[in-house]
XYZ file of C-alpha atoms in Angstrom:
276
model
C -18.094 -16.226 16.376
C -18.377 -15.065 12.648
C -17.238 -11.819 11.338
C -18.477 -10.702 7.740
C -16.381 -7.783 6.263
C -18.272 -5.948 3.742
C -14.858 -4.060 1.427
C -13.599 -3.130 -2.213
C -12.053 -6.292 -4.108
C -8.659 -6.054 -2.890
C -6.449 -4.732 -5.857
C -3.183 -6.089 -7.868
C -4.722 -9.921 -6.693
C -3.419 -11.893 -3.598
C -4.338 -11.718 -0.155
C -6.461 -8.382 1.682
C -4.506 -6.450 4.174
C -7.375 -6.830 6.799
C -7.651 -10.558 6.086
C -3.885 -11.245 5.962
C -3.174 -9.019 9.536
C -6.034 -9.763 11.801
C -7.714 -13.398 10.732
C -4.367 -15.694 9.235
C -5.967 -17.082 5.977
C -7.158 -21.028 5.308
C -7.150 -20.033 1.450
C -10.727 -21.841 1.445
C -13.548 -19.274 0.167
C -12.286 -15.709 1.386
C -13.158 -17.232 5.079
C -10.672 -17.257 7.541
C -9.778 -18.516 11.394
C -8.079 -16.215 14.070
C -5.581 -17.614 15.873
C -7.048 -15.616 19.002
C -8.561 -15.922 22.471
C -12.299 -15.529 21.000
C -11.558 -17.507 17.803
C -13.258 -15.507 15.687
C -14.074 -16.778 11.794
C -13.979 -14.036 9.247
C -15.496 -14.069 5.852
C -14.017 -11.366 3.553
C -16.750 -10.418 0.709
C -16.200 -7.435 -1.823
C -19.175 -5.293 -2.260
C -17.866 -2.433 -4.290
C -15.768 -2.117 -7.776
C -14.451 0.774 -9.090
C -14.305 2.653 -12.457
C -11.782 4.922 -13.174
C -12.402 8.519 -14.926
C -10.870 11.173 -16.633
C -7.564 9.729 -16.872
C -5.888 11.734 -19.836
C -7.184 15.372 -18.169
C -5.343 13.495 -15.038
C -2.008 12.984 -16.855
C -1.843 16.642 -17.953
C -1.958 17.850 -14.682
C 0.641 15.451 -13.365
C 2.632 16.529 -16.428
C 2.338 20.439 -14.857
C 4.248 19.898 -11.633
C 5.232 23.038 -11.287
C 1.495 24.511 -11.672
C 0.513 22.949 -8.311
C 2.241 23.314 -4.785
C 1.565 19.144 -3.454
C -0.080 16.460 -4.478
C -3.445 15.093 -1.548
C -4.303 11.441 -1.653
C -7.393 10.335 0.640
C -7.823 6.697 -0.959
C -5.457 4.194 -2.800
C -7.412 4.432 -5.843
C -6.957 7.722 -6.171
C -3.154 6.270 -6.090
C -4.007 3.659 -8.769
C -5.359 6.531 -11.359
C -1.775 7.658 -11.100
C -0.650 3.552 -11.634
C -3.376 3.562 -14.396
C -2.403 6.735 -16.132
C 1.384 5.832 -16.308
C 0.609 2.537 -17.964
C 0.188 3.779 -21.698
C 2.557 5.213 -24.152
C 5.891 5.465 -22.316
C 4.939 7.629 -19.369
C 6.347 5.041 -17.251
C 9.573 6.611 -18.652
C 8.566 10.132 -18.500
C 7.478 9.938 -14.896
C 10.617 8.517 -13.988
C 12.984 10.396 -15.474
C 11.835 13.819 -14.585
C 7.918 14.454 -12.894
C 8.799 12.341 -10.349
C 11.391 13.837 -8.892
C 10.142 17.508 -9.805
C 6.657 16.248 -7.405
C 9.120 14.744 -4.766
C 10.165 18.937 -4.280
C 6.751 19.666 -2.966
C 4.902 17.797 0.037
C 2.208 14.582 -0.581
C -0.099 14.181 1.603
C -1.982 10.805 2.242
C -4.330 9.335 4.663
C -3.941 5.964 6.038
C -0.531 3.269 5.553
C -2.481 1.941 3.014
C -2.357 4.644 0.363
C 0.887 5.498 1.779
C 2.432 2.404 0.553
C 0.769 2.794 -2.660
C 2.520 6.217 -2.764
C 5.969 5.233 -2.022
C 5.940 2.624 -4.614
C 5.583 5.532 -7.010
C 8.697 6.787 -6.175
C 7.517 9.807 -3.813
C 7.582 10.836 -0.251
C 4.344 10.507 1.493
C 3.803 12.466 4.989
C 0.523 12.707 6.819
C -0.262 9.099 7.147
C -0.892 8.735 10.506
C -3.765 10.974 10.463
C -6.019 8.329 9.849
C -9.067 10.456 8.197
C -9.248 13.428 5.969
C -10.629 15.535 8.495
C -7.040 14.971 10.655
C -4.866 15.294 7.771
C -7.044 18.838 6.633
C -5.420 19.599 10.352
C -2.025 18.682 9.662
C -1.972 20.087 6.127
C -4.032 23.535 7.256
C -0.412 23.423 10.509
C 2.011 23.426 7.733
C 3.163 26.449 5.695
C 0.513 27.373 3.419
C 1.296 26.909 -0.574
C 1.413 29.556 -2.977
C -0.029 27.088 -5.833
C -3.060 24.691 -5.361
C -2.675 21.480 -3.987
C -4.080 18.904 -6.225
C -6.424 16.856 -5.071
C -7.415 13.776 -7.337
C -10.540 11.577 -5.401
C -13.995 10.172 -6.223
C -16.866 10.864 -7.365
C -18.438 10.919 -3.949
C -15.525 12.521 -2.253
C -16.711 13.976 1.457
C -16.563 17.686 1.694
C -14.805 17.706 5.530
C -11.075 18.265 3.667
C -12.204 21.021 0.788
C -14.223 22.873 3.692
C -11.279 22.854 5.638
C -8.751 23.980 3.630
C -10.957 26.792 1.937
C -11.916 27.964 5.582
C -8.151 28.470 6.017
C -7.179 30.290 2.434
C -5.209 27.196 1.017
C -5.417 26.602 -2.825
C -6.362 23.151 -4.039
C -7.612 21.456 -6.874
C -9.761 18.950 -7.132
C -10.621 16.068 -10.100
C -12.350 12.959 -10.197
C -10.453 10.133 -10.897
C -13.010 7.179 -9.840
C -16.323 6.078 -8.699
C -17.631 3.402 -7.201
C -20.113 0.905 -8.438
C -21.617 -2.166 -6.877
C -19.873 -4.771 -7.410
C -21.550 -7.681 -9.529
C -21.573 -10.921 -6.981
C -22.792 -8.548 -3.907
C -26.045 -10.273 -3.733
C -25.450 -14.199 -4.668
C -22.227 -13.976 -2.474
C -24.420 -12.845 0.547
C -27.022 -15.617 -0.519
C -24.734 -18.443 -0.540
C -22.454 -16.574 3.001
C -25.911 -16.651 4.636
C -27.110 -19.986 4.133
C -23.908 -21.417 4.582
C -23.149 -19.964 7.572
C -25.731 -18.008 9.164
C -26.141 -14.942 10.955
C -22.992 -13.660 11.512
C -21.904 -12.227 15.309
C -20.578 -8.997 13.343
C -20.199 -6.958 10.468
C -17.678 -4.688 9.790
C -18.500 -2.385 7.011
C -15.865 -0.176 5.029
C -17.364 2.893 3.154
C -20.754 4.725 3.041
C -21.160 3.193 -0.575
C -20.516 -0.252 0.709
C -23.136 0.447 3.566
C -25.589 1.624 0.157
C -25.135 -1.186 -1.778
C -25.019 -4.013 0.743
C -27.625 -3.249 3.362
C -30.988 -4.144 1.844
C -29.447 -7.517 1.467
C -28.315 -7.480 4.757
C -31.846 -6.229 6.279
C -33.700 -8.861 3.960
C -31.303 -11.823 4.790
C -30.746 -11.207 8.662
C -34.605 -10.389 9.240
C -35.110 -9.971 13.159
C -31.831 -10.857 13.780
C -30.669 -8.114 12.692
C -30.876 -6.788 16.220
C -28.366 -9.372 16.976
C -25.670 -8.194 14.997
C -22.572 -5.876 16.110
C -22.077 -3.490 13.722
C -18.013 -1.585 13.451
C -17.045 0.555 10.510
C -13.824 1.500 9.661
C -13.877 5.267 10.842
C -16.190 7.984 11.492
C -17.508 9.002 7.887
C -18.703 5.178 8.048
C -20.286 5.336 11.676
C -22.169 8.850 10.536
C -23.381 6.589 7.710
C -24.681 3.546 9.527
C -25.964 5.343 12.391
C -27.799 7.430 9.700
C -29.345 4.389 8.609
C -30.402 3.227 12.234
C -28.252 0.722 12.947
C -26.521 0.888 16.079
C -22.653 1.284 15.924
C -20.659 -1.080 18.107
C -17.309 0.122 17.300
C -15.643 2.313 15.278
C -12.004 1.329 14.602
C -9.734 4.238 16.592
C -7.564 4.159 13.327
C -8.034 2.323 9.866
C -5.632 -0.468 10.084
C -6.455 -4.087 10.420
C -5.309 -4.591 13.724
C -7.744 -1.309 14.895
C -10.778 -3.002 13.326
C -9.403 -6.616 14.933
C -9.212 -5.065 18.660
C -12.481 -2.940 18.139
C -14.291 -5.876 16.757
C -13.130 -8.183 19.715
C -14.126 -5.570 22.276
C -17.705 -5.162 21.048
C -18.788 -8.623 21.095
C -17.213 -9.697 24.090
C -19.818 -10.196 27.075
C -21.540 -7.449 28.206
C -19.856 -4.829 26.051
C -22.163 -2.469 24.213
C-alpha cells in the first residue's frame, strides 16, 4: 500500500530521517519500499520551505548570555537560525571560544531528538527531549526551578501559543523572537500532479505541520476527488490532528511521539484491516 508524506525539504541535503528509519530508501524519486510485513511504499514530497528572519537582532541576544536564564528550542530551524547566524564574520570563533560555554551554564530546552541533535552539534547540552510536544516540555520546564532571567525563546512566525500560555500562567520569564517562517514550497503542486498520476491514490497520508496541511490540501481534495474518503490520514502529533480534524478530515492516527518509527507503527496500525 502507498504512503505519501507531506514534510519540510529535509535540510543540510542527503537522506530524511523519516525516510531513512521507517521505509529503507531505493534512491529512485524520493519513493521508497519497507522491508515490512505490509510492504508499504512511501513517497517522501516536501511541501514547505522556510525563510529565515531577523538574524542580526538574533545574534545580539545570543551575544547577551548572561541577560537570559536558558535558551527553548521547539523546531530545528529555530536551531539552524543559530547555524545561520554563526556563519558570517567570525562568530564561528566567537561562539566557540566563549558564548558557548557561558549558554552551556544555564539549561536548553528542546522538543523532539530531532532538534536535539541539531543542538548538541552546537556544542550545548540539550534536556527535555523526550517530551515530544511543547505543551509536555512547558510541563517539564514549568517542574524545574524557575529562572530569575527570561528564557529565550527563538521560533516562527506561526509559533502555537500552548508553551507562552504556560509558562506565563506559572510566573516564568521568557522571551520570544522570530527567527523563520514558512512558505510553500515551489514544486508542491506539479510534484503532487506527476505523484498522482503516477501512482494513484495513495492508502495514506501522513502530514507534518498545520502549514503543510494549508498549503497541500486543496491539491489533495482536487486530485483525490471521492476518494478522498478512502484515505487514512496520521499527523505527526496533536497540534497537527487539531488541524486536520479542523479541516474535516478524519484522523487515523496520530503518532504517540514524533519519531519515525512512531509515525511507521501508527501508520501500519491504521490501515491494517478493520482498524479505524
Amino acid at each position: 500500500m502507498k504512503v505519501l508524506l507531506l514534510k519540510d525539504a529535509k535540510e543540510e541535503g542527503g537522506q530524511d530521517p523519516y525516510v531513512r528509519a521507517a521505509w529503507p530508501t531505493q534512491n529512485l524519486f524520493f519513493r521508497l519500499q519497507e522491508l515490512g510485513l505490509h510492504g508499504l511504499e512511501a513517497t517522501l514530497i516536501p511541501v514547505l520551505s522556510f525563510e529565515f528572519l531577523s538574524l542580526p537582532t538574533f545574534w545580539e541576544k545570543l551575544s547577551r548570555p548572561e541577560g537570559y536564564g536558558g535558551l527553548i528550542f521547539t523546531s530545528p530551524r529555530a536551531v539552524e537560525a543559530v547555524e545561520l547566524s554563526l556563519e558570517q564574520d567570525g562568530k564561528s570563533e566567537v561562539w566557540k571560544k566563549s558564548l558557548r560555554e557561558t549558554w552551556n551554564t544555564k539549561p536548553v530546552y528542546v522538543v523532539g531528538n530531532a532538534t536535539a541533535s541539531l543542538v548538541k552539534k552546537l556544542g550545548l547540552e540539550a534536556e527535555g527531549e523526550s517530551s515530544g510536544n511543547a505543551e509536555k516540555l512547558a510541563e517539564w520546564i514549568c517542574s524545574r526551578e524557575p529562572p530569575a532571567l527570561p528564557l529565550l525563546f527563538p521560533c516562527g512566525a506561526l509559533k502555537g501559543e500552548v508553551l507562552p500560555q504556560m509558562l506565563k500562567d506559572k510566573g516564568i520569564p521568557m522571551e520570544s523572537i522570530i527567527v523563520y517562517r514558512k512558505i510553500p514550497h515551489p514544486g508542491i503542486q506539479v510534484t503532487l500532479d506527476s505523484y498522482y498520476s503516477k501512482q494513484g491514490i495513495p492508502a495514506s497520508i501522513a502530514f507534518f505541520s498545520p502549514s503543510g496541511l494549508t498549503y497541500s490540501l486543496k491539491h489533495i481534495r482536487e486530485l483525490s476527488g471521492s476518494s478522498i474518503e478512502q484515505i487514512k490520514f496520521a499527523a505527526i502529533g496533536p497540534t497537527t490532528a487539531r488541524a486536520l480534524a479542523a479541516q474535516g478530515l478524519p484522523v487515523s492516527c496520530t503518532a504517540e511521539s514524533p519519531t519515525p518509527q512512531a509515525l511507521a507503527a501508527g501508520i501500519r496500525t491504521a490501515l491494517q484491516p478493520h482498524s479505524s
